[in-house]
Amino acid sequence: MNNLTIEFEWEDPLSARGAELRATWARLSILIDSCPLTRVFDLNAKSMRKAVYLPLYPLAEWLVERWWSLWTEASVSSSLARASYDNRHSLVHAREGYALPPIKIEPAGSIVRISWHPEVLRFNGLEFTGQGEAWVETSRLKDTFASFIEAVVTRLKDHQITDSRLQEEWAAIGAADAEEESFCECVGALGLDPYDLDEIQSKTIEEVGNLLPKEVMMEFFSSARSEMTGFKQDAQEVKDAIEKVNRNMLDLTALKSIVDVMHEHNNPRVTPWEQGYSFARKLRNYLGLDGKPLKNIDEIGKILGIAEKDLYSAISKFSSTSIPFAALVGTNNQHSPAFILRHGRPVSTVFHFCRALFEYLYDPTLQNSLITDSNTEKQKRNRAFAAEFLAPSAALRNRIRTSVVTWDQAEELADEFGVSEYVIDHQLKNHCIATVQEM
């Protein structure tokens, strides 16, 4: 994991207007490890420097106003991506006319993706030159931002400024008890401001929170539609699915025996997707699959040692065809799994089943697990597993001899392995096998 640090020195505000701006004028550097994301080329002086000059108040206020969403609102890998996501996660929207680098902050659970890219700010006469991405621990980044905000708040107090919006909202965040914090996290995951909800929104979110078990709560809110229309119905659908799973009386002993073999799997030092890839390879090796394709659920059930009638008794579909969740897996009183899948194309159904299967095999102690389109570390992990289990990178590498393949070739590979063309595209790119030529 990388580390983000914020370094600043208070400076003379010169002709800056506004008490908060004058009090917090500074030289600012934001770094990933030793790489300055604030590195700029001064278009007028024709020189490079590692810092920018600006008041820190707008940045601190932006962080506070979006505090809960910054840690809980994951991006979504589908057309369900919420409007104005960048407004809550890109420092571009914290500029207020000043020069801040185009840094994007995307939470994924216990880790956060930080990305940045070049940009010319003609009005400021500056060009940000860096590009890249890094993963940092959420807890460390949260502490870094909190320390930065505290420093700005203290600076305001030292200048006899005590009633700013920043100070009021930061005090409210600090005063939240455990119950309030849990509520704020759920609201933030929806991309909403917990301090700016109307009565209907607040009541609906609270009712949904009381409807769902704790283990699926954050994944639900991370992927749910933020509009209140249909929001409670989606929660009821998930609750009904959980009850259906609990009523399933099957005992899939073959899967339970695989759990016993696969239980030593977790390496916290690697990324979630690497954990998913590794688990898939280990399972394929245990099952003696080599590079054999698994094109449908029948073949998967057979190789897992599950009778066809038992497998299909353990699988059903969500009632709604528009629910924004891919699958749910849960265990019954015999600690045996059952699966609820979203309606969709056969290749999508197989992929979602494999994602849900992974969640059971990876952590059978978790009573219920929701599979979604969000980009949390959990969903990244189970997507990586499904892709590698169904279309193993070693098998793809054996079939490809060029660095570029056509979309037609990708479609042929997709047909062979029973996955979508986009799974093949991602596997080829993510494992540095080849690039798929755009149509």
XYZ file of C-alpha atoms in Angstrom:
439
model
C 0.000 0.000 0.000
C 1.019 3.579 -0.645
C 0.837 6.539 1.713
C -0.626 9.997 1.088
C 0.727 12.966 3.022
C -0.248 16.646 3.100
C 2.484 19.194 3.790
C 1.876 22.926 4.128
C 3.433 26.139 5.412
C 1.456 29.254 6.282
C 2.243 32.167 3.976
C 1.580 35.903 3.687
C -1.890 36.223 2.080
C -0.878 39.442 0.288
C -4.074 40.915 -1.208
C -6.407 37.957 -0.575
C -9.913 38.933 0.542
C -12.036 37.230 3.189
C -11.054 36.467 6.763
C -11.014 32.665 6.327
C -8.965 32.897 3.126
C -6.407 35.334 4.551
C -5.982 33.298 7.726
C -5.306 30.026 5.874
C -3.113 31.100 2.949
C -0.351 28.514 2.547
C 2.147 26.673 0.410
C 0.635 23.211 -0.136
C 2.156 19.894 -1.219
C 0.212 16.643 -1.573
C 2.378 13.559 -1.998
C 1.925 9.855 -2.663
C 4.975 8.407 -0.958
C 7.678 10.757 -2.336
C 5.785 11.719 -5.522
C 4.285 15.251 -5.370
C 0.809 15.338 -6.923
C 0.980 19.119 -6.655
C 3.963 19.277 -9.028
C 3.233 22.086 -11.506
C 4.880 23.813 -14.424
C 4.556 27.590 -14.152
C 3.617 28.700 -17.663
C 4.782 32.282 -17.060
C 8.032 31.635 -15.183
C 8.791 28.558 -17.339
C 9.815 26.649 -14.239
C 8.723 23.579 -12.279
C 7.824 23.473 -8.599
C 6.392 20.844 -6.212
C 3.798 22.972 -4.447
C 0.897 25.338 -5.024
C -0.090 28.537 -3.182
C -3.693 28.985 -2.079
C -5.958 29.324 0.977
C -6.553 25.983 2.662
C -10.007 26.867 3.943
C -11.923 25.870 0.731
C -10.202 22.470 0.588
C -10.849 21.765 4.287
C -14.485 22.827 3.929
C -14.932 20.617 0.842
C -13.515 17.623 2.728
C -15.826 18.197 5.688
C -18.954 18.677 3.569
C -18.278 15.360 1.813
C -16.767 13.563 4.776
C -19.122 10.581 4.955
C -19.297 9.979 1.204
C -15.501 10.127 0.908
C -15.199 6.927 2.953
C -18.323 4.978 1.985
C -19.552 5.933 -1.513
C -17.805 3.515 -3.838
C -17.970 4.047 -7.577
C -20.309 1.731 -9.479
C -19.323 -0.390 -12.494
C -22.521 0.055 -14.465
C -24.987 2.526 -15.920
C -26.299 2.932 -12.370
C -23.355 5.232 -11.547
C -24.733 8.106 -9.525
C -24.962 11.627 -10.851
C -22.399 14.100 -9.531
C -20.100 11.377 -8.155
C -17.062 13.450 -9.158
C -18.426 16.423 -7.234
C -18.005 14.408 -4.059
C -14.739 12.688 -4.947
C -12.574 14.937 -7.162
C -10.549 17.856 -5.809
C -11.400 19.691 -9.017
C -14.638 20.636 -7.257
C -12.776 22.041 -4.243
C -10.820 24.647 -6.242
C -13.055 27.714 -6.004
C -10.782 29.380 -8.540
C -7.515 28.229 -6.957
C -5.035 25.657 -8.279
C -5.649 22.214 -6.841
C -4.490 19.099 -8.727
C -7.150 16.873 -10.361
C -7.002 14.162 -7.690
C -9.841 11.641 -7.450
C -10.612 9.818 -4.191
C -12.571 6.569 -4.596
C -13.274 4.496 -1.469
C -13.407 0.711 -1.668
C -13.811 -0.385 1.955
C -10.568 -0.617 3.921
C -8.652 0.835 0.967
C -9.029 3.946 -1.201
C -7.991 4.465 -4.812
C -6.202 7.751 -5.476
C -5.797 8.751 -9.134
C -4.513 11.882 -10.842
C -3.874 13.122 -14.385
C -2.283 16.073 -16.227
C -4.256 19.292 -16.615
C -3.554 22.832 -17.813
C -5.120 25.669 -15.791
C -4.807 28.628 -18.157
C -6.423 31.073 -15.750
C -3.870 30.209 -13.048
C -0.968 29.973 -15.499
C -0.110 26.476 -14.281
C 0.071 22.938 -15.653
C -0.201 19.849 -13.458
C 2.100 17.303 -15.058
C 1.709 14.052 -13.121
C -0.358 10.982 -13.867
C -0.956 7.729 -12.005
C -2.920 5.851 -9.381
C -2.237 4.455 -5.941
C -4.019 2.521 -3.211
C -3.899 3.759 0.371
C -5.363 2.410 3.602
C -8.646 4.106 4.461
C -7.802 4.489 8.148
C -4.477 6.223 7.406
C -5.970 8.544 4.794
C -8.835 9.395 7.110
C -6.340 10.317 9.852
C -4.338 12.424 7.377
C -7.406 14.398 6.282
C -8.608 14.783 9.883
C -5.226 16.186 10.964
C -5.274 18.587 8.018
C -8.791 19.810 8.902
C -7.844 20.187 12.570
C -4.857 22.324 11.588
C -7.073 24.617 9.502
C -9.676 24.848 12.294
C -6.955 25.720 14.808
C -5.553 28.349 12.422
C -8.999 29.965 12.192
C -9.326 29.997 15.978
C -5.882 31.586 16.316
C -7.183 34.392 14.094
C -10.306 34.823 16.261
C -12.581 33.170 13.680
C -14.973 30.870 15.532
C -18.264 30.699 13.611
C -17.340 29.431 10.158
C -19.319 26.685 8.445
C -16.200 24.508 8.463
C -15.908 24.706 12.251
C -19.605 24.029 12.819
C -19.769 20.970 10.548
C -16.474 19.539 11.801
C -17.736 19.842 15.379
C -20.932 17.995 14.396
C -18.916 15.174 12.837
C -16.731 14.886 15.922
C -19.758 14.789 18.227
C -21.493 11.895 16.418
C -22.032 8.830 18.618
C -21.809 5.250 17.301
C -25.466 5.113 16.198
C -25.296 8.490 14.448
C -22.015 7.519 12.785
C -23.556 4.327 11.402
C -26.495 6.316 10.014
C -24.165 8.916 8.463
C -22.080 6.182 6.813
C -25.191 4.705 5.192
C -26.305 8.129 3.976
C -22.818 8.915 2.700
C -22.722 5.628 0.795
C -25.785 6.865 -1.094
C -23.950 10.045 -2.064
C -26.150 12.176 0.192
C -25.344 14.643 2.967
C -26.617 13.341 6.334
C -26.984 16.933 7.555
C -29.119 17.983 4.591
C -31.849 15.322 4.377
C -35.541 16.024 4.223
C -37.910 14.211 6.584
C -38.956 11.581 4.006
C -35.336 10.724 3.099
C -34.297 10.445 6.726
C -37.261 8.234 7.646
C -36.846 5.974 4.599
C -33.119 5.422 5.177
C -33.727 4.658 8.847
C -36.481 2.154 7.969
C -34.225 0.411 5.440
C -31.432 0.266 7.990
C -33.763 -1.496 10.413
C -34.944 -3.884 7.686
C -31.579 -5.362 6.695
C -29.021 -7.413 8.659
C -25.765 -5.671 9.479
C -23.576 -7.871 7.250
C -25.241 -6.667 4.019
C -25.956 -3.088 5.104
C -23.004 -1.201 3.623
C -22.927 -3.213 0.397
C -26.632 -2.445 -0.038
C -26.187 1.286 0.478
C -23.037 1.367 -1.666
C -24.931 0.047 -4.672
C -28.550 1.075 -4.053
C -30.297 3.707 -6.092
C -29.986 7.010 -4.226
C -33.442 8.106 -5.378
C -35.997 7.211 -2.723
C -38.387 5.862 -5.393
C -38.038 2.084 -5.273
C -35.354 2.293 -2.579
C -37.399 0.634 0.138
C -38.754 -1.933 -2.341
C -35.158 -2.941 -3.182
C -34.452 -3.409 0.521
C -37.579 -5.526 0.932
C -36.481 -7.640 -2.045
C -33.115 -8.287 -0.378
C -34.819 -9.099 2.935
C -37.160 -11.555 1.177
C -34.174 -13.159 -0.573
C -32.400 -13.635 2.754
C -35.489 -15.275 4.243
C -35.739 -17.535 1.190
C -32.126 -18.601 1.637
C -32.728 -19.355 5.313
C -35.704 -21.569 4.419
C -33.627 -23.653 1.999
C -33.123 -27.074 3.594
C -30.400 -28.453 1.304
C -27.069 -29.600 2.670
C -24.430 -29.193 -0.060
C -21.777 -31.299 1.652
C -19.477 -31.192 -1.391
C -19.138 -27.419 -1.096
C -18.643 -27.626 2.653
C -15.754 -30.044 2.144
C -14.131 -27.640 -0.339
C -14.339 -24.897 2.281
C -12.262 -27.045 4.639
C -9.515 -27.349 1.997
C -9.578 -23.684 0.922
C -9.769 -21.973 4.306
C -6.122 -20.826 4.411
C -6.292 -18.240 1.689
C -6.121 -14.670 2.878
C -2.973 -12.627 2.299
C -3.701 -9.073 3.492
C -0.486 -7.789 1.903
C -1.844 -8.097 -1.634
C -4.664 -6.227 -3.329
C -8.251 -7.573 -3.250
C -8.177 -8.518 -6.940
C -4.897 -10.397 -6.484
C -6.556 -12.301 -3.621
C -9.419 -13.187 -5.980
C -7.063 -14.356 -8.738
C -5.019 -16.429 -6.294
C -8.090 -18.086 -4.792
C -9.399 -18.996 -8.272
C -6.077 -20.586 -9.266
C -5.921 -22.538 -6.028
C -9.481 -23.818 -6.502
C -8.911 -24.776 -10.147
C -5.754 -26.600 -9.113
C -7.594 -28.443 -6.328
C -10.352 -29.445 -8.774
C -7.785 -30.571 -11.379
C -9.163 -28.249 -14.040
C -5.923 -27.050 -15.628
C -7.155 -24.713 -18.396
C -10.499 -26.459 -18.965
C -13.390 -24.067 -19.726
C -16.513 -24.153 -17.536
C -19.202 -22.833 -19.847
C -22.335 -23.167 -17.725
C -23.642 -23.789 -14.240
C -24.218 -27.483 -14.994
C -20.513 -28.002 -15.662
C -19.537 -26.004 -12.597
C -21.867 -28.020 -10.377
C -20.553 -31.295 -11.755
C -16.907 -30.389 -11.197
C -17.780 -29.249 -7.653
C -19.420 -32.604 -6.957
C -22.981 -31.285 -6.596
C -25.907 -33.280 -8.029
C -27.784 -31.313 -10.693
C -31.117 -31.402 -8.860
C -29.491 -30.167 -5.638
C -27.638 -27.409 -7.436
C -30.761 -26.006 -9.031
C -32.687 -26.355 -5.799
C -30.087 -24.087 -4.233
C -30.376 -21.432 -6.974
C -33.252 -19.037 -7.589
C -33.809 -15.526 -8.958
C -34.719 -12.173 -7.457
C -38.386 -11.380 -8.071
C -37.653 -7.961 -9.551
C -35.958 -7.736 -12.956
C -34.623 -4.233 -12.230
C -32.988 -4.751 -8.840
C -29.505 -3.127 -8.765
C -27.769 -6.152 -7.217
C -26.114 -9.062 -9.003
C -26.687 -11.829 -6.446
C -27.079 -12.802 -2.832
C -25.608 -15.838 -1.114
C -26.497 -16.957 2.359
C -26.338 -20.018 4.576
C -29.097 -21.999 6.233
C -29.144 -23.698 9.620
C -26.850 -26.421 8.273
C -24.285 -23.816 7.184
C -24.986 -24.787 3.575
C -25.295 -22.069 0.905
C -28.166 -21.023 -1.330
C -27.953 -18.453 -4.122
C -30.322 -15.757 -5.377
C -29.300 -14.384 -8.795
C -30.327 -11.402 -10.897
C -32.210 -12.003 -14.137
C -29.929 -11.658 -17.155
C -28.136 -13.329 -20.046
C -26.806 -16.869 -19.414
C -23.161 -15.692 -19.391
C -24.036 -13.022 -16.815
C -25.892 -15.552 -14.677
C -22.856 -17.874 -14.631
C -20.541 -14.992 -13.761
C -22.791 -13.786 -10.918
C -23.108 -17.339 -9.601
C -19.315 -17.662 -9.475
C -19.010 -14.354 -7.633
C -21.532 -15.568 -5.049
C -19.857 -18.976 -4.843
C -16.579 -17.256 -4.039
C -18.120 -15.306 -1.160
C -19.281 -18.559 0.450
C -15.971 -20.363 -0.073
C -13.911 -17.348 0.971
C -15.773 -16.654 4.197
C -18.344 -19.330 5.121
C -18.828 -17.720 8.556
C -20.608 -14.761 6.929
C -24.299 -15.568 7.115
C -25.358 -13.422 4.136
C -23.381 -11.674 1.409
C -24.672 -9.241 -1.211
C -23.012 -9.205 -4.649
C -23.224 -5.788 -6.321
C -21.927 -3.610 -9.157
C -20.027 -1.311 -6.799
C -16.243 -1.102 -6.649
C -15.688 -1.990 -3.013
C -12.754 -4.257 -2.215
C -15.179 -7.118 -1.590
C -16.744 -6.793 -5.047
C -13.342 -6.344 -6.709
C -12.212 -9.552 -5.035
C -15.192 -11.666 -6.120
C -15.172 -10.228 -9.673
C -11.479 -11.113 -10.011
C -12.182 -14.634 -8.761
C -15.050 -15.194 -11.217
C -13.016 -13.899 -14.167
C -9.978 -16.064 -13.357
C -12.050 -19.136 -12.458
C -14.047 -19.020 -15.696
C -11.375 -17.676 -18.077
C -7.983 -18.441 -16.491
C -5.220 -16.104 -17.582
C -2.764 -18.981 -18.160
C -5.170 -20.609 -20.612
C -5.710 -17.306 -22.431
C -1.971 -16.714 -22.623
C -1.507 -20.154 -24.229
C -4.032 -19.266 -26.915
C -2.701 -15.817 -27.838
C 0.583 -15.181 -29.650
C 0.240 -11.476 -30.458
C 0.149 -8.332 -28.354
C -3.050 -7.142 -30.034
C -6.193 -9.173 -30.748
C -9.291 -8.197 -32.682
C -12.736 -7.956 -31.143
C -13.752 -10.974 -33.238
C -10.978 -12.985 -31.577
C -12.161 -11.798 -28.176
C -15.679 -12.952 -29.041
C -14.359 -16.396 -30.022
C -12.530 -16.692 -26.710
C -15.640 -15.535 -24.875
C -17.692 -18.233 -26.590
C -15.101 -20.897 -25.746
C -14.988 -20.005 -22.047
C -18.678 -19.123 -21.630
C -18.120 -15.525 -20.521
C -18.837 -12.099 -21.978
C -16.427 -10.379 -24.349
C -15.815 -7.771 -21.656
C -14.535 -10.406 -19.212
C -12.041 -11.540 -21.867
C -11.076 -7.924 -22.540
C -10.421 -7.290 -18.839
C -8.519 -10.540 -18.359
C -6.222 -9.801 -21.303
C -5.536 -6.259 -20.081
C -5.294 -6.950 -16.357
C -2.837 -9.823 -16.867
C -0.824 -7.945 -19.521
C -1.508 -10.621 -22.139
C -2.771 -8.473 -25.021
C -4.828 -5.446 -25.962
C -8.197 -5.872 -27.658
C -8.437 -3.735 -30.773
C -11.413 -1.412 -30.617
C -14.164 -1.974 -33.127
